[in-house]
Coordinates of C-alpha atoms in Angstrom, one line a residue:
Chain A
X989 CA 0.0 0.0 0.0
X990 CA 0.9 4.0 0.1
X991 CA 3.7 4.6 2.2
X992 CA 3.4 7.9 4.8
X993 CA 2.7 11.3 3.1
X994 CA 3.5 14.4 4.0
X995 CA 2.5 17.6 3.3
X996 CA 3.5 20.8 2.1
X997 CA 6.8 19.5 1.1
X998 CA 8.5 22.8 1.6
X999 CA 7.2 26.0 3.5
X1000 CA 8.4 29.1 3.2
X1001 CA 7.0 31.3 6.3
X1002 CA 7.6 34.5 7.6
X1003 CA 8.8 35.0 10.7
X1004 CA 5.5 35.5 13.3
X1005 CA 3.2 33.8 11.0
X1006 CA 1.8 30.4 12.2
X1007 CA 2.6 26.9 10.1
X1008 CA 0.2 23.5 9.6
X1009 CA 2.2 21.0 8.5
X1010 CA 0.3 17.5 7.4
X1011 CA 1.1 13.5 7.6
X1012 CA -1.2 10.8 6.2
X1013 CA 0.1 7.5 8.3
X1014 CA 0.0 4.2 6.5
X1015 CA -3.8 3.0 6.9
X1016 CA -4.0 0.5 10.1
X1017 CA -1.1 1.9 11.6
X1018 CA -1.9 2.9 15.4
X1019 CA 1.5 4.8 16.3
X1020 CA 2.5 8.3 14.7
X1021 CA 5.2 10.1 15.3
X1022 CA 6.8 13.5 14.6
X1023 CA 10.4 14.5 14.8
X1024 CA 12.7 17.7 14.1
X1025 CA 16.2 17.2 12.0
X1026 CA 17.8 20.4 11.8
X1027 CA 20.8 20.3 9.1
X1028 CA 23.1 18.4 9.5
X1029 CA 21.9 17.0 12.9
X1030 CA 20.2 14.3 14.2
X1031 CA 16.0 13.3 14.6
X1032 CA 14.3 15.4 17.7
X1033 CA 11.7 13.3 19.2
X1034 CA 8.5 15.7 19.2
X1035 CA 5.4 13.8 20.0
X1036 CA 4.0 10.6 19.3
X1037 CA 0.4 9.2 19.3
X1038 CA -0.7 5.6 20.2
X1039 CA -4.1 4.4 19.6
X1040 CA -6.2 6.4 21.7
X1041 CA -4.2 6.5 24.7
X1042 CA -3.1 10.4 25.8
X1043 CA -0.3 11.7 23.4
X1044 CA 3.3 11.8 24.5
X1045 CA 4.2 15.1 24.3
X1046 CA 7.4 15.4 26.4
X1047 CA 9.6 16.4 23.1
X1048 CA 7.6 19.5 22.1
X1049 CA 10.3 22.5 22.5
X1050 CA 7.6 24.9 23.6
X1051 CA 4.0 25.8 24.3
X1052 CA 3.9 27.4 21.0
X1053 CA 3.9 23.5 18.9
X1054 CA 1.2 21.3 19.4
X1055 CA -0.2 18.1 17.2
X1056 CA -3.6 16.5 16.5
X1057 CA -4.8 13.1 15.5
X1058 CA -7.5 12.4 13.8
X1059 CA -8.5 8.5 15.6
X1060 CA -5.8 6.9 13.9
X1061 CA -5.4 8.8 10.6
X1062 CA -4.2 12.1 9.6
X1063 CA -1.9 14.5 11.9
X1064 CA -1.5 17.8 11.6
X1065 CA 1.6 19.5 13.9
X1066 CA 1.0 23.3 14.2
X1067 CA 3.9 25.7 14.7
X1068 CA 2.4 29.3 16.0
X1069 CA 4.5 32.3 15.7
X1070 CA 7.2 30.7 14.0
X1071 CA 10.4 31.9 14.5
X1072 CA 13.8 31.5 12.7
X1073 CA 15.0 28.9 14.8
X1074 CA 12.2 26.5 13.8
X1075 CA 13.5 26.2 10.5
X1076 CA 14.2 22.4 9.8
X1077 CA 12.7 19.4 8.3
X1078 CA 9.7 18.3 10.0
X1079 CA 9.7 13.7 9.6
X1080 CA 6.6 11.9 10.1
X1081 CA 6.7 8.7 10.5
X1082 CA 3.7 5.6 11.1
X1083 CA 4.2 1.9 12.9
X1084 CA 2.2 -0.9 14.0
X1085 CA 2.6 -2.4 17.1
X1086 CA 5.9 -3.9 15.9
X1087 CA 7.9 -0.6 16.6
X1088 CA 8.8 -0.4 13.2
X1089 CA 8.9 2.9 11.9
X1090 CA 8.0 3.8 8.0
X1091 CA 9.1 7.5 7.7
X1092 CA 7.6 10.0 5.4
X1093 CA 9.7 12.3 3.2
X1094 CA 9.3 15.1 5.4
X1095 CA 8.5 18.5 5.6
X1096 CA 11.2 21.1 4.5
X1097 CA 10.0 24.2 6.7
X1098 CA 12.1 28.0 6.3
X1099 CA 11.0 30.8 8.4
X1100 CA 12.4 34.2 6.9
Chain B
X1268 CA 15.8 8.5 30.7
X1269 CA 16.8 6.7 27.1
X1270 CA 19.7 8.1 25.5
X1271 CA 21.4 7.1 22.6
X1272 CA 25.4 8.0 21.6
X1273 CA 26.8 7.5 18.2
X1274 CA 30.7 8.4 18.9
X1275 CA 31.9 8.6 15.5
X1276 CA 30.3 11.3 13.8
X1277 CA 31.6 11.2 10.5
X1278 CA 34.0 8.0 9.1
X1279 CA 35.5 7.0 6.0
X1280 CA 36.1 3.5 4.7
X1281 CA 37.4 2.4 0.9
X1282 CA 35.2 0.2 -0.7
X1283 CA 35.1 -3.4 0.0
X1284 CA 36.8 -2.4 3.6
X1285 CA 35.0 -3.5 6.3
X1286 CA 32.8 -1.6 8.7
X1287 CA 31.8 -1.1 12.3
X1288 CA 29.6 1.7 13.4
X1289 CA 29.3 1.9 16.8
X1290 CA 26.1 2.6 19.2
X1291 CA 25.7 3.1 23.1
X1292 CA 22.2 3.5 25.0
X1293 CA 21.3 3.9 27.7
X1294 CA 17.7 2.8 29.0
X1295 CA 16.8 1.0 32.1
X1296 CA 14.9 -2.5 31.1
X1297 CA 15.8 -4.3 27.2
X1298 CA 15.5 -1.9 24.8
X1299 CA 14.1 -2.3 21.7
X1300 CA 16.9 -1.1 19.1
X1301 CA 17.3 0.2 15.6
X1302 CA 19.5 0.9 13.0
X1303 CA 18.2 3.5 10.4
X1304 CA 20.1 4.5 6.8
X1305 CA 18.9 8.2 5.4
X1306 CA 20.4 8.1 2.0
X1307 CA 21.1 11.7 0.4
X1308 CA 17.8 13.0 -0.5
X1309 CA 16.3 10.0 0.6
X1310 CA 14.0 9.3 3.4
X1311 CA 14.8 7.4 6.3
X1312 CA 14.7 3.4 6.3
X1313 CA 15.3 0.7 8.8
X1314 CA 18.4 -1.5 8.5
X1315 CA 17.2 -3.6 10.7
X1316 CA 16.1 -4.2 14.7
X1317 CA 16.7 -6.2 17.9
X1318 CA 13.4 -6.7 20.1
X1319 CA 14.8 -10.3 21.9
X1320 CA 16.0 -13.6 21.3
X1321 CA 19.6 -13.6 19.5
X1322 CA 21.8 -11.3 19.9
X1323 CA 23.0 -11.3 16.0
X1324 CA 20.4 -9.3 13.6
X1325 CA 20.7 -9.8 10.2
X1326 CA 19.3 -6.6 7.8
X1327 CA 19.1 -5.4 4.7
X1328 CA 21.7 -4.4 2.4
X1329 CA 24.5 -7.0 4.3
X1330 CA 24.2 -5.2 7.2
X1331 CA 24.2 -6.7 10.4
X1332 CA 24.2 -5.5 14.2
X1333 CA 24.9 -7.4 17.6
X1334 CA 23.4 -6.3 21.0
X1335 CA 25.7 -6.9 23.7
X1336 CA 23.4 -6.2 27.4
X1337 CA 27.1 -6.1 29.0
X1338 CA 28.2 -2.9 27.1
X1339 CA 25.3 -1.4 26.4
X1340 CA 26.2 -1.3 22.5
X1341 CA 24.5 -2.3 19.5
X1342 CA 27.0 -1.5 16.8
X1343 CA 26.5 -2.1 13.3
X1344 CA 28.8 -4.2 10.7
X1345 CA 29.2 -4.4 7.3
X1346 CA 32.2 -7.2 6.2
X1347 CA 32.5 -5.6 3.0
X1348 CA 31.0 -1.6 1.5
X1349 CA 30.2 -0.4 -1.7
X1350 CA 30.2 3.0 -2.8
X1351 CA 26.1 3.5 -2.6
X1352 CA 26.8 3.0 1.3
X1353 CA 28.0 6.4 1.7
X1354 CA 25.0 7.9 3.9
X1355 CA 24.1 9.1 7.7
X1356 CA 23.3 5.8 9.9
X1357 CA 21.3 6.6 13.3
X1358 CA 21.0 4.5 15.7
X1359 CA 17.6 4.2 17.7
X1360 CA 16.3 2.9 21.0
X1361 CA 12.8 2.8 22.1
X1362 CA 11.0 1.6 25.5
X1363 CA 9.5 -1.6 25.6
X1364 CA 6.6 -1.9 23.6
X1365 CA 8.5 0.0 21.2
X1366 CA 6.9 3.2 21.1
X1367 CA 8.7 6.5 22.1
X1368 CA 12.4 6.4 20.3
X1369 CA 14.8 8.1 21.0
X1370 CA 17.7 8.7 18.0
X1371 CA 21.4 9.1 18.1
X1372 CA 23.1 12.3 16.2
X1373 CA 23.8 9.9 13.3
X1374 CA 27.1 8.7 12.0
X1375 CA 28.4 10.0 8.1
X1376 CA 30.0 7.1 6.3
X1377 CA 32.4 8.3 3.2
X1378 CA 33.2 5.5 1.0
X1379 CA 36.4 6.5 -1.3
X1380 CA 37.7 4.7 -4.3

């Protein structure tokens, strides 16, 4: 089947301005997961979502991210006020309950 | 708290040399580990993992990786590399159940001629 998609692929955002950024999971995956690679660096941990139990949200760097999921679809990570230092690319990425992760291509995201 | 450390960041290898990258975690029960490739311009994609039982993974692409408890290490081999190896390796550990992961700062093999 489809593989995870993400979208916009690139964003181009003013500084202030706030930022949606999309992943469609592969279907009958029940973990999601978000991460932050800055270049040339490593994966972030963000948040992840399991089933319907509460979000882990321990990696969000401040009140000013915060992700949805839709049961166990589509997730949409918000970035309000964006600033400079959020630049990065934005991974996605789906498993099922064998801790395997299937990334998506990620989200290229430039704040001006 | 999990945490992952790739020592190496970048190495270089000629082709058909073999390889070891090394990993150390640190997490308080078995892990569950991983061993992602992201390819230039390419997404991520898993090498291959270690949930229980032997202690010598096989993966894709040649690759294998042995957990050793004792040192805290899963490093990854390769006996021989070709060119199209040349890419940043992470390593990965997760809690049981496999859930949150928690990645190293990844480890840039060069491959030269």
């Amino acid at each position: 089947g489809a593989g995870v998609s993400q979208s916009p692929s690139n964003k181009v955002t003013e500084k202030g301005k706030d930022v949606e950024l999309r992943c469609d999971p592969i279907s009958g995956h029940t973990a999601l997961y978000w991460y932050r690679q800055r270049l040339g660096q490593g994966l972030e941990f963000l948040i992840y979502f399991q089933g319907n139990s509460a979000p882990d949200k321990s990696g969000l760097p401040s009140d000013r991210f915060s992700a949805e999921r839709t049961g166990e679809s589509v997730s949409t990570l918000t970035i309000q006020r964006t600033q400079q230092e959020d630049s990065a690319v934005y991974l996605c990425a789906s498993s099922s309950d064998t801790g395997e992760q299937y990334f998506g291509p990620g989200t290229r995201l430039t704040v001006t | 708290a999990q945490s992952v450390t790739q020592p190496d960041i970048h190495i270089t290898v000629s082709e058909g040399a073999s390889l070891e990258l090394r990993c150390n975690y640190s997490y308080g029960a078995t892990p569950y580990l991983f061993w992602y490739v992201q390819s230039p311009g390419q997404g991520l994609q898993l090498l291959l993992k270690y949930f229980s039982g032997d202690t010598l993974v096989q993966g894709i692409k040649g690759f294998e990786a042995e957990f050793k408890r004792s040192q805290s290490s899963f490093n990854l081999r390769k006996p021989s590399v070709h060119w199209s190896d040349a890419a940043e390796y992470f390593c990965a550990v997760a809690n049981t159940g496999g859930f949150k992961t928690i990645f190293g700062a990844g480890t840039r093999l060069f491959v030269k001629a």
